mmCIF file of C-alpha atoms (C1' of nucleotides) in Angstrom:
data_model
loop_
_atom_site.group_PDB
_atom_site.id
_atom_site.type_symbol
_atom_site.label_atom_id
_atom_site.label_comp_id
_atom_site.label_asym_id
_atom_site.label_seq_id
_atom_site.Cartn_x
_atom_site.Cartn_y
_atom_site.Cartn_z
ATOM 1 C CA UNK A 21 -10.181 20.418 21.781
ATOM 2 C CA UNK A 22 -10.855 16.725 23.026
ATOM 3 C CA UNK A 23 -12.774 13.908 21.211
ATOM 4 C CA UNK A 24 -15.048 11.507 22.610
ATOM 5 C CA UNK A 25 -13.586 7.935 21.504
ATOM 6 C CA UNK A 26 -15.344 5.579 19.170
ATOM 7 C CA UNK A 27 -13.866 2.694 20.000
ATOM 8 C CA UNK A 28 -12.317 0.645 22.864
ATOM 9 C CA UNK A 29 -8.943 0.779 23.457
ATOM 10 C CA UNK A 30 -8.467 -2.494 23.017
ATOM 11 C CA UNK A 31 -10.275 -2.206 19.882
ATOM 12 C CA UNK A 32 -8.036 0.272 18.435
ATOM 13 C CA UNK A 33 -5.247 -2.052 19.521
ATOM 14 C CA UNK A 34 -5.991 -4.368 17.576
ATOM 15 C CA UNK A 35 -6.644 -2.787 14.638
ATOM 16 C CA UNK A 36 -3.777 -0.706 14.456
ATOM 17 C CA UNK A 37 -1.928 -3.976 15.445
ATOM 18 C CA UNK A 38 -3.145 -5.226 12.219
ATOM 19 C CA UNK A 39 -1.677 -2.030 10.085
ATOM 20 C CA UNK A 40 1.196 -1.599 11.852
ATOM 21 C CA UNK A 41 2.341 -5.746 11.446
ATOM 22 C CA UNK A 42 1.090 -5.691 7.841
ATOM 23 C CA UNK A 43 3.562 -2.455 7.095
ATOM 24 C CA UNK A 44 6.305 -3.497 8.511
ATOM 25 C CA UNK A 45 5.856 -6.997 7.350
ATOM 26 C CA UNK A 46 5.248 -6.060 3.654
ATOM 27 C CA UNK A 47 7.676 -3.236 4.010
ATOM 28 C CA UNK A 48 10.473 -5.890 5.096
ATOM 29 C CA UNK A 49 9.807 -8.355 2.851
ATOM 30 C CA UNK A 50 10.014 -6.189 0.015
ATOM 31 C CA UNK A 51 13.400 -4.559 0.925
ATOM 32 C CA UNK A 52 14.978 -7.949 1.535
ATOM 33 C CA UNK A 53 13.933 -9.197 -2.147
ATOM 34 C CA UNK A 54 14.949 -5.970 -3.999
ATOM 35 C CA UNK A 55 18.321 -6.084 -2.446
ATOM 36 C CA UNK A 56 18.750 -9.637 -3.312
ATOM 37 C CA UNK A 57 17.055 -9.995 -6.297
ATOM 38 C CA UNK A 58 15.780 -6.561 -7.670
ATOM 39 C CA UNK A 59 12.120 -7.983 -7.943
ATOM 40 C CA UNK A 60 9.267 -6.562 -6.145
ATOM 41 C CA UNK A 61 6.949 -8.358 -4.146
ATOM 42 C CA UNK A 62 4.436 -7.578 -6.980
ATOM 43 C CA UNK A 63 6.533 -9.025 -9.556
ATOM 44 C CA UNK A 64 6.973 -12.176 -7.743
ATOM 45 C CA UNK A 65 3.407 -12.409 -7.880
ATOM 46 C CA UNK A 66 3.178 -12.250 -11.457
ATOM 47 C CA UNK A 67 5.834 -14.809 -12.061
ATOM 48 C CA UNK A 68 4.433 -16.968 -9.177
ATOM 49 C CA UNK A 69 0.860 -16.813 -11.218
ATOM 50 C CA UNK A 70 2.577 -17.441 -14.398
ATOM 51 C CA UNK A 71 4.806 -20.577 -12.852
ATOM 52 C CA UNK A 72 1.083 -22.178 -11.786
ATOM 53 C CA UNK A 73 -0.689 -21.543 -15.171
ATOM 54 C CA UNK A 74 -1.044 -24.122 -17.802
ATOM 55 C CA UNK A 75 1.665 -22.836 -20.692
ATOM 56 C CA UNK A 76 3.461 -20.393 -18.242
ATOM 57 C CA UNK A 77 0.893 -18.280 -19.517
ATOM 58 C CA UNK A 78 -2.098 -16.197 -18.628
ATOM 59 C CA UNK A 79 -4.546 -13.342 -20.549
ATOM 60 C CA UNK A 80 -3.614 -9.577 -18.728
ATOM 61 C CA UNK A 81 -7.135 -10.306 -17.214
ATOM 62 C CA UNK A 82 -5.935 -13.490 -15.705
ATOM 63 C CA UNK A 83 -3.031 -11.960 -14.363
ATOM 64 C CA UNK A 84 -5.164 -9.354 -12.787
ATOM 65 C CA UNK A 85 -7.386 -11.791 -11.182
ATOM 66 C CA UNK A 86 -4.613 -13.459 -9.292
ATOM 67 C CA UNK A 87 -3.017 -9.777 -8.095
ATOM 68 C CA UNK A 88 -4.528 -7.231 -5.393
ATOM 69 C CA UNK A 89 -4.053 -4.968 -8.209
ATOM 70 C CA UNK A 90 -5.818 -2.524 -10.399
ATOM 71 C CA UNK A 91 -6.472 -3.543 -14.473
ATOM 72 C CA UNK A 92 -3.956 -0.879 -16.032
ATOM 73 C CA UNK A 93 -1.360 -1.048 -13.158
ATOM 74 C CA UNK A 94 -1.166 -4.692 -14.491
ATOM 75 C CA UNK A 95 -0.307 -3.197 -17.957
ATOM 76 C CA UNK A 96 2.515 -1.395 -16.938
ATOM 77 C CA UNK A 97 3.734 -4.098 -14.402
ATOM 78 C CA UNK A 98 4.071 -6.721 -17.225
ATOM 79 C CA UNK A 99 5.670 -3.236 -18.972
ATOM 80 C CA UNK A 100 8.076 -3.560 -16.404
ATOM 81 C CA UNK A 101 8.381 -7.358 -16.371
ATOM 82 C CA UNK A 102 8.970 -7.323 -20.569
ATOM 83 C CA UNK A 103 11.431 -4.377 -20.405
ATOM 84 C CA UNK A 104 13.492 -6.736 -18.110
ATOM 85 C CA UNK A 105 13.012 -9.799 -20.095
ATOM 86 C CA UNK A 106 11.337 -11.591 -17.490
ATOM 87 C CA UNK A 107 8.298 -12.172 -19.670
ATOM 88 C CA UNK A 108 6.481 -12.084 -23.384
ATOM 89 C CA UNK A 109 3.505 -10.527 -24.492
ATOM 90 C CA UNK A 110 1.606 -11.862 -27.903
ATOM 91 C CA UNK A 111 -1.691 -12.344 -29.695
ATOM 92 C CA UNK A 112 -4.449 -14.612 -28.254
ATOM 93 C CA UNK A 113 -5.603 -16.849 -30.792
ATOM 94 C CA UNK A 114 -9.366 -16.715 -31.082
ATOM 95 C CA UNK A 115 -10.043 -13.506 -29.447
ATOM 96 C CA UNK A 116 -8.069 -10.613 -30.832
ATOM 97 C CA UNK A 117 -8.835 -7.754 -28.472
ATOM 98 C CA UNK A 118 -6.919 -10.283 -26.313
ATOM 99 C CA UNK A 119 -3.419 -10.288 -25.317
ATOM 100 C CA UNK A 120 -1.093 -13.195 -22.910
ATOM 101 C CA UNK A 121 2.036 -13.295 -20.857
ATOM 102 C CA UNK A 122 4.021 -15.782 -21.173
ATOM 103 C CA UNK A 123 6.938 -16.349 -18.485
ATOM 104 C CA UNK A 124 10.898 -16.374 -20.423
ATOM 105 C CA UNK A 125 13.515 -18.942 -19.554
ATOM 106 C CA UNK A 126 15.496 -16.212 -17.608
ATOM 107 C CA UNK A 127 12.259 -15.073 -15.869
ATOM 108 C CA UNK A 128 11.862 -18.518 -15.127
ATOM 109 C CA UNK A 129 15.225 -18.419 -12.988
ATOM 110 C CA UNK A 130 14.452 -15.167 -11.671
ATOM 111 C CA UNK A 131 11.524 -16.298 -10.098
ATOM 112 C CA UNK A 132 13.168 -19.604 -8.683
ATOM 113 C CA UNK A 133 15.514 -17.535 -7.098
ATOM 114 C CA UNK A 134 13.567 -15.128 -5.608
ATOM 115 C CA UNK A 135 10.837 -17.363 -4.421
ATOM 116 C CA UNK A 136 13.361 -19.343 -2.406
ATOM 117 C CA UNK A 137 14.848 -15.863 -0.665
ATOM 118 C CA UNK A 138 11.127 -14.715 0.104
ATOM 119 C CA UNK A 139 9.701 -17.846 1.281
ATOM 120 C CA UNK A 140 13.060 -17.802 3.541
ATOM 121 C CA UNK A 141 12.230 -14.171 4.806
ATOM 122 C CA UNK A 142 8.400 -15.133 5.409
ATOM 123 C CA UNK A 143 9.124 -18.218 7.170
ATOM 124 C CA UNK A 144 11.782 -16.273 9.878
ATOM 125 C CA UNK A 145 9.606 -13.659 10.096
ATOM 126 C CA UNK A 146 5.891 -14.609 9.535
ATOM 127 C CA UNK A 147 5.600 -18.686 9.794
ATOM 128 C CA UNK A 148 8.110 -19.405 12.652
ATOM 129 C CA UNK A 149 6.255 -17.168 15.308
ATOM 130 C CA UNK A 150 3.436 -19.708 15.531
ATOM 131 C CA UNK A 151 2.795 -22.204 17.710
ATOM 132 C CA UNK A 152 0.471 -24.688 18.838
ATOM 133 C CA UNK A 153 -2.873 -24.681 16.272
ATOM 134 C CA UNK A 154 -2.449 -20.654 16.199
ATOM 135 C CA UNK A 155 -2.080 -21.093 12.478
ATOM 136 C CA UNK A 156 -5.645 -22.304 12.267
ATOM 137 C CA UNK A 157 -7.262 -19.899 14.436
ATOM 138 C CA UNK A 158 -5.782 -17.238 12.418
ATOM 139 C CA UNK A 159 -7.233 -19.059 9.115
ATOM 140 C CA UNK A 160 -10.829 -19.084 10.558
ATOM 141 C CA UNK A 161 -10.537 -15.694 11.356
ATOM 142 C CA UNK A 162 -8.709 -14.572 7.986
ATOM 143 C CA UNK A 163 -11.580 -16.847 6.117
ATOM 144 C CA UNK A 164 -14.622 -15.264 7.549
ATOM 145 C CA UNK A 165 -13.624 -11.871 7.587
ATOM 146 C CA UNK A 166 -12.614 -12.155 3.812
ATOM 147 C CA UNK A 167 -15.852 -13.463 3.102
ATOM 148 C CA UNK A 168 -17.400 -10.816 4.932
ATOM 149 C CA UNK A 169 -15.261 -7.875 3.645
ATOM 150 C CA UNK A 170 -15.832 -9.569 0.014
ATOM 151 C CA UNK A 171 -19.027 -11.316 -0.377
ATOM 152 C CA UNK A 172 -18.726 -12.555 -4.095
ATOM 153 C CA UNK A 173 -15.889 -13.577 -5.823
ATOM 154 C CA UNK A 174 -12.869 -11.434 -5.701
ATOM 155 C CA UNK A 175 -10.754 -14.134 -7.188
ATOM 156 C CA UNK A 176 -7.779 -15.980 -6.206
ATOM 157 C CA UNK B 18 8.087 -25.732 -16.928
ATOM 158 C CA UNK B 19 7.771 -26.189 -13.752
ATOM 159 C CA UNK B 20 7.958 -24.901 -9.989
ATOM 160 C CA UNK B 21 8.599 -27.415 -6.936
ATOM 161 C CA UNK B 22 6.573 -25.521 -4.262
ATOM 162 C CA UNK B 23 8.582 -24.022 -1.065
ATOM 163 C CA UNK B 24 5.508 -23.883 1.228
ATOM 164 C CA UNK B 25 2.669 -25.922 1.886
ATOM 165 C CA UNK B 26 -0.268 -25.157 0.403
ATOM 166 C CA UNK B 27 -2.033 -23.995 3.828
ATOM 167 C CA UNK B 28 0.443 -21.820 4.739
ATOM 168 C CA UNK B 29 0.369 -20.225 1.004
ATOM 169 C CA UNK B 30 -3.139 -20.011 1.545
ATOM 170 C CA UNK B 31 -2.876 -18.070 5.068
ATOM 171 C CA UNK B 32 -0.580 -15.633 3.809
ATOM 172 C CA UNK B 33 -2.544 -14.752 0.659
ATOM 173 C CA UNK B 34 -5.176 -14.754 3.342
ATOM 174 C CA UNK B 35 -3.894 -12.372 5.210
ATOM 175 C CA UNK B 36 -2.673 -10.069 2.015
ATOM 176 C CA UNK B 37 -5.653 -10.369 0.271
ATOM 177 C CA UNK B 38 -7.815 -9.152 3.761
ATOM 178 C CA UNK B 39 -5.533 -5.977 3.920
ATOM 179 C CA UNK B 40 -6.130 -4.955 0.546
ATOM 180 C CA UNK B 41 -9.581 -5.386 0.292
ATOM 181 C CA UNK B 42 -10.079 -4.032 3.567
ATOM 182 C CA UNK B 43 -8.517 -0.677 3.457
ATOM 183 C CA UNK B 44 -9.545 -0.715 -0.171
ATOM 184 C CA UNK B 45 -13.320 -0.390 1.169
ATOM 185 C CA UNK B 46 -12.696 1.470 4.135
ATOM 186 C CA UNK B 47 -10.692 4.146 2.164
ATOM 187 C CA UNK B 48 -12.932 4.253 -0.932
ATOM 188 C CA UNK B 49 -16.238 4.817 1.859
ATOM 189 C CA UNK B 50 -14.588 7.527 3.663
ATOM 190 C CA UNK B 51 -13.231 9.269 0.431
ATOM 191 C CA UNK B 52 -16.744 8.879 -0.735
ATOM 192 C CA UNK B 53 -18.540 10.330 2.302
ATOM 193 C CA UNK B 54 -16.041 12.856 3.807
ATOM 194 C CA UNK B 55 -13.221 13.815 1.130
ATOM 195 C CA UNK B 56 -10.679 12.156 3.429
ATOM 196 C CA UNK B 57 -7.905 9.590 2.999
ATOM 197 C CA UNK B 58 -7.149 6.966 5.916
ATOM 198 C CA UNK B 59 -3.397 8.777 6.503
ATOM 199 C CA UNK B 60 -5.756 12.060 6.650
ATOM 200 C CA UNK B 61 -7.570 10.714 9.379
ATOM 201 C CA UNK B 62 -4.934 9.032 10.785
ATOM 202 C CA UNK B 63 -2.939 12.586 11.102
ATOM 203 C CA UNK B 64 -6.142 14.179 12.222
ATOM 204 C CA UNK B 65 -6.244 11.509 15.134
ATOM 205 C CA UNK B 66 -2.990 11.823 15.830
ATOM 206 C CA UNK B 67 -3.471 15.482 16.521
ATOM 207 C CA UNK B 68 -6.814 15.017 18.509
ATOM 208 C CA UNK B 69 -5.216 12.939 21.068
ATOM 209 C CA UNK B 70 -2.314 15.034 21.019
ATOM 210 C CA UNK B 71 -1.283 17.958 24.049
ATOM 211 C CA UNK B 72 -2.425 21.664 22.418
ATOM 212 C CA UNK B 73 -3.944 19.349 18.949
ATOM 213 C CA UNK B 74 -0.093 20.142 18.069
ATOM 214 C CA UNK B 75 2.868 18.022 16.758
ATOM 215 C CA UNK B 76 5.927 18.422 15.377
ATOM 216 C CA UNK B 77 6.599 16.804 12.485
ATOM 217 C CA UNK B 78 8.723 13.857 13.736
ATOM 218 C CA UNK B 79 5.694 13.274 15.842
ATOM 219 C CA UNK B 80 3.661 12.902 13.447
ATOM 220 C CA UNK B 81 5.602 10.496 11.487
ATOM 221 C CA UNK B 82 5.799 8.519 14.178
ATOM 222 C CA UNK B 83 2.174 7.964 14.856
ATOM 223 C CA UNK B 84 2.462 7.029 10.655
ATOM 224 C CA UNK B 85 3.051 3.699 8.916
ATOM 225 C CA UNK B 86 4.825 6.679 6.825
ATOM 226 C CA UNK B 87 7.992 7.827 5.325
ATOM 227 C CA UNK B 88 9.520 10.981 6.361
ATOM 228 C CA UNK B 89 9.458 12.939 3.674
ATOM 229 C CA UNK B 90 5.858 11.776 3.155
ATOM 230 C CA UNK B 91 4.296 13.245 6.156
ATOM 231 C CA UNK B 92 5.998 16.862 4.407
ATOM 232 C CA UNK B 93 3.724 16.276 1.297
ATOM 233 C CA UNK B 94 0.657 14.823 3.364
ATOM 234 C CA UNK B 95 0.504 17.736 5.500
ATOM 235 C CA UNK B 96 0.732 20.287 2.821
ATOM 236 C CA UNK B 97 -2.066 18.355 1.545
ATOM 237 C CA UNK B 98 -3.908 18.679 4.754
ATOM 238 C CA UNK B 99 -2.917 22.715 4.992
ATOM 239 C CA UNK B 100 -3.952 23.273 1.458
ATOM 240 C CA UNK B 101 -7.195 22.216 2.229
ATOM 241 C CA UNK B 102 -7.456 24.141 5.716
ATOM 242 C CA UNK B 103 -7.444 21.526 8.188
ATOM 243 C CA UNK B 104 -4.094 22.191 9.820
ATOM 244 C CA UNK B 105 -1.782 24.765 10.007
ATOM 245 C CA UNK B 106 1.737 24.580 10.808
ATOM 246 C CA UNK B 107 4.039 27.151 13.012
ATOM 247 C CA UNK B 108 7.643 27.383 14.267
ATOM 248 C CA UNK B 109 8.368 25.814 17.458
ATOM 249 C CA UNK B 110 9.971 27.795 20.142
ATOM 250 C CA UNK B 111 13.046 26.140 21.282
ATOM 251 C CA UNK B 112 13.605 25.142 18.175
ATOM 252 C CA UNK B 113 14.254 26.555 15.228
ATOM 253 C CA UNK B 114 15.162 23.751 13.213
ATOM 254 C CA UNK B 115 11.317 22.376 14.114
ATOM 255 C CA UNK B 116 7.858 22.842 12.901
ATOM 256 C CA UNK B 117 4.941 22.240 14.460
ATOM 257 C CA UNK B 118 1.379 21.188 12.978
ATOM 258 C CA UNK B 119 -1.965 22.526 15.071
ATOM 259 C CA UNK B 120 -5.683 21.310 14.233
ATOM 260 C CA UNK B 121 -7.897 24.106 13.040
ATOM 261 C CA UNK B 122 -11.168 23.975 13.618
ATOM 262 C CA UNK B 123 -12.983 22.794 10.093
ATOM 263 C CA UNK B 124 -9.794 20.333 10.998
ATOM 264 C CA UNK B 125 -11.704 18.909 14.308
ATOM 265 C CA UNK B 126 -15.322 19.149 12.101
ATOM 266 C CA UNK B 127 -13.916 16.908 9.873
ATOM 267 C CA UNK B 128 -12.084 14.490 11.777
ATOM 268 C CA UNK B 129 -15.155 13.780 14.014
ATOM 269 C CA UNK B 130 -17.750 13.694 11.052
ATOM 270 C CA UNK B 131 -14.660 10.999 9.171
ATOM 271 C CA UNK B 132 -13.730 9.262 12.276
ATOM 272 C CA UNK B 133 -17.889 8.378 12.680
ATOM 273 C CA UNK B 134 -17.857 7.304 9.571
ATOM 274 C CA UNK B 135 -14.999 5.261 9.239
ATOM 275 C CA UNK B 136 -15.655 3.747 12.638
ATOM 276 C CA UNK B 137 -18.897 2.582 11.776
ATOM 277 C CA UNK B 138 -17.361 0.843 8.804
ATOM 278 C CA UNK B 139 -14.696 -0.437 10.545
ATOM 279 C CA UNK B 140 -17.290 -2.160 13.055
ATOM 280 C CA UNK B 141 -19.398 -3.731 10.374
ATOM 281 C CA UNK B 142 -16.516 -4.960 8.207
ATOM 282 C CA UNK B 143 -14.216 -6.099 10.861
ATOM 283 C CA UNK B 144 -15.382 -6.033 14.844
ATOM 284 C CA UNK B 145 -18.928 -7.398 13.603
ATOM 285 C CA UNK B 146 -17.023 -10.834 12.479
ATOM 286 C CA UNK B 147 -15.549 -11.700 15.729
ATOM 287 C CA UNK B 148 -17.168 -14.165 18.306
ATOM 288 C CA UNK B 149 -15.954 -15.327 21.676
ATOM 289 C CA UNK B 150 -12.230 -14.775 22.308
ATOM 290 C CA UNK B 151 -11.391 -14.272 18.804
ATOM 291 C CA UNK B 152 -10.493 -10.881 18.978
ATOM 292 C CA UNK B 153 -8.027 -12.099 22.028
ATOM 293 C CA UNK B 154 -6.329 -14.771 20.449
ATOM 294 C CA UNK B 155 -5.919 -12.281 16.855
ATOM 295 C CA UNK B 156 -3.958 -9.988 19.499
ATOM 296 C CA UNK B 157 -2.089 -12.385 20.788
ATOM 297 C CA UNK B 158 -0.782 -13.195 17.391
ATOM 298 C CA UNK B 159 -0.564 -10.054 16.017
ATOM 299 C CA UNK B 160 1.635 -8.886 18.618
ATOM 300 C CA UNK B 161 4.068 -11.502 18.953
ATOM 301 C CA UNK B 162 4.255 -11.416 15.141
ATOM 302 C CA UNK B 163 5.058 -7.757 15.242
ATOM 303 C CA UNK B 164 7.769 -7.983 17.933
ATOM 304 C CA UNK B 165 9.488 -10.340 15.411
ATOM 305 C CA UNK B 166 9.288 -8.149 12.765
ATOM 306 C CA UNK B 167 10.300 -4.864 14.337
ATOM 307 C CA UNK B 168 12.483 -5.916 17.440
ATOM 308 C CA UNK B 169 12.916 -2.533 18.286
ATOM 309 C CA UNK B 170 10.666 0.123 18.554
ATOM 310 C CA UNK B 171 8.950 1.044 15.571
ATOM 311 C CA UNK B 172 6.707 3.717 17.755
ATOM 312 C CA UNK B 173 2.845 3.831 18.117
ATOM 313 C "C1'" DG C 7 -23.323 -1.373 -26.243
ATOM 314 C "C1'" DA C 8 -19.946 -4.267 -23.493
ATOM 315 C "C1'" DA C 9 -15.302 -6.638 -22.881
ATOM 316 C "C1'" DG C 10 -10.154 -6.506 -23.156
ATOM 317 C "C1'" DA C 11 -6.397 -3.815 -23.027
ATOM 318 C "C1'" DT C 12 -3.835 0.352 -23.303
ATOM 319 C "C1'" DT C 13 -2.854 5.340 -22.653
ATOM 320 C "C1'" DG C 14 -2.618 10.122 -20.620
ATOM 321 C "C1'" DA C 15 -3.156 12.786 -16.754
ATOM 322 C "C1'" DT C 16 -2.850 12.960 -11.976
ATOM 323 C "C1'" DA C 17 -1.940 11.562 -7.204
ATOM 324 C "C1'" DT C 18 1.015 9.370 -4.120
ATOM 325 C "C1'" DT C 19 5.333 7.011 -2.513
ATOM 326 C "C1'" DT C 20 10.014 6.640 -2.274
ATOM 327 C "C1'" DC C 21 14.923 7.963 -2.609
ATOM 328 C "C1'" DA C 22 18.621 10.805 -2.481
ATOM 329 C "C1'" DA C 23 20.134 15.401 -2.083
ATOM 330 C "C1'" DT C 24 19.696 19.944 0.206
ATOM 331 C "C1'" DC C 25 19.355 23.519 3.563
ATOM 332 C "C1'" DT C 26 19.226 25.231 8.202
ATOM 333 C "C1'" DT C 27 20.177 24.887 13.015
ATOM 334 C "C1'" DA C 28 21.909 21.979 17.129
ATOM 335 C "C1'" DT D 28 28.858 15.926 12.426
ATOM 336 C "C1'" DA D 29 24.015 14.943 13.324
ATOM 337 C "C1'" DA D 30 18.943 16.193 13.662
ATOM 338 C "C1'" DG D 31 14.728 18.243 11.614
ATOM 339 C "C1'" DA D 32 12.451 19.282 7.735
ATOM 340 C "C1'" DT D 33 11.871 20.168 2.952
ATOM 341 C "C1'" DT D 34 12.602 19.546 -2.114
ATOM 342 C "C1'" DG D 35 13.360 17.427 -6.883
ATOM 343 C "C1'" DA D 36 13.380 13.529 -9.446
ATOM 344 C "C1'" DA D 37 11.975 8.912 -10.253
ATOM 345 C "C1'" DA D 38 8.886 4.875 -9.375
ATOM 346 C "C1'" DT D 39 4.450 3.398 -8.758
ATOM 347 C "C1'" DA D 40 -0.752 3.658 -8.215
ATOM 348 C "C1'" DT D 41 -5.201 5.403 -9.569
ATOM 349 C "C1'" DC D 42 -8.787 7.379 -12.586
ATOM 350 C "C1'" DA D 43 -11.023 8.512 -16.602
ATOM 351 C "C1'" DA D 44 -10.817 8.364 -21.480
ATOM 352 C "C1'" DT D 45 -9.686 5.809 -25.707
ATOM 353 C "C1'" DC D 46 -9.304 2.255 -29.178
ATOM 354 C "C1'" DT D 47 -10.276 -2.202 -31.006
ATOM 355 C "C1'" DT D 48 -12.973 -6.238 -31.256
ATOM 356 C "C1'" DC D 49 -16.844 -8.955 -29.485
#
DNA sequence: GAAGATTGATATTTCAATCTTA
DNA sequence: TAAGATTGAAATATCAATCTTC
């Protein structure tokens, strides 16, 4: 049987463009930093969040806010993250159905290292293929269609 | 302590850009068509696959190669996909190392009701948001980008 | 009752064997 | 020995309770 198509070509294109780079971009990236490092791209992003907050330390909310993640997969990534040393867990003062993360001194080097290897990969592989004011355009496009996709505010 | 920062803040910003679109995109489109049809995007994606297919058939190679997949995870998605009813696999002639994958007819059903549906999505959270040459110049990039990342080819 | 966080059950991905045929 | 496909085990993601405190 045949199917009547839904979209133009060039449409399609495009799309699957999109898919295909953001696989094999994500997929690359993530090989490269286990092999050198043993983090995952989503532990880098926990560390990275950590790194920025006041104290080196955030509420499991927080840290959920900053990720593309789900509330109880950030449990058990900061599981992860603890197990290895990497970070702390403990007691928020003046709410006590609340817990924090705080980043340790070896999950402090951890993440220096890592971060330097990844932003390496992502500028030979993302950042250097731009030219000209390409980098904008993409911006403008990224921007609106965020805004679009998410109208509120789905955090950082 | 501390972090010195390894990228500028604009290009941190495009790249969370661009990671945060991707999730939130195929986080909607996914959770609409699960919603309306009972079908995940690598369903559909198989089911296309197949429609634009010779026969609706495949082996499974093929398939994998139409995939932003894993080998052995096109085995388990298809069983899903034959459990269900909407493909069936077979032995292929000159083969016998080879399987094949066919369409069935609740198969085609469902893949046109799904691909309406997630095409009309797809134009009013993505195509609606372009204007002019946008959608040119987001090619443009998105191909040269994925050239650099897979030199090779990295199929359809 | 709602918010913050965790847990158990389940679904999905990934990796390294495995098994059969080329 | 390599190619095609599957399988088992382990890692990770997702969903619906659950438990405690607000």
């Amino acid at each position: 049987v045949r199917h009547r198509p839904l979209l133009k070509k060039s449409e399609r294109d495009v799309w699957r463009s999109f898919l295909r780079l953001h696989a094999s971009l994500t997929r690359r990236l993530e090989e490269e930093l286990r092999a050198e490092t043993g983090l995952s791209l989503s532990a880098l992003e926990v560390l990275w969040a950590l790194i920025t907050a006041p104290d080196n330390r955030l509420r499991m909310t927080e840290v959920a806010d900053h990720l593309v993640f789900t509330r109880s997969g950030v449990t058990r990534l900061i599981d992860r993250l603890e197990r290895d040393g990497l970070v702390t867990r403990g007691d928020v003062d003046d709410d006590l159905r609340g817990r924090f993360t705080v980043l340790t001194p070896l999950g402090f080097d951890r993440f220096e290292d890592g971060a330097r290897k990844h932003v390496a990969a992502l500028r030979r592989l993302f950042f250097a293929e731009f030219c000209g004011n390409e980098l904008d355009e993409l911006r403008a496009i990224l921007d609106r269609l965020e805004r679009r996709v998410s109208p509120e505010g789905t955090r950082t």
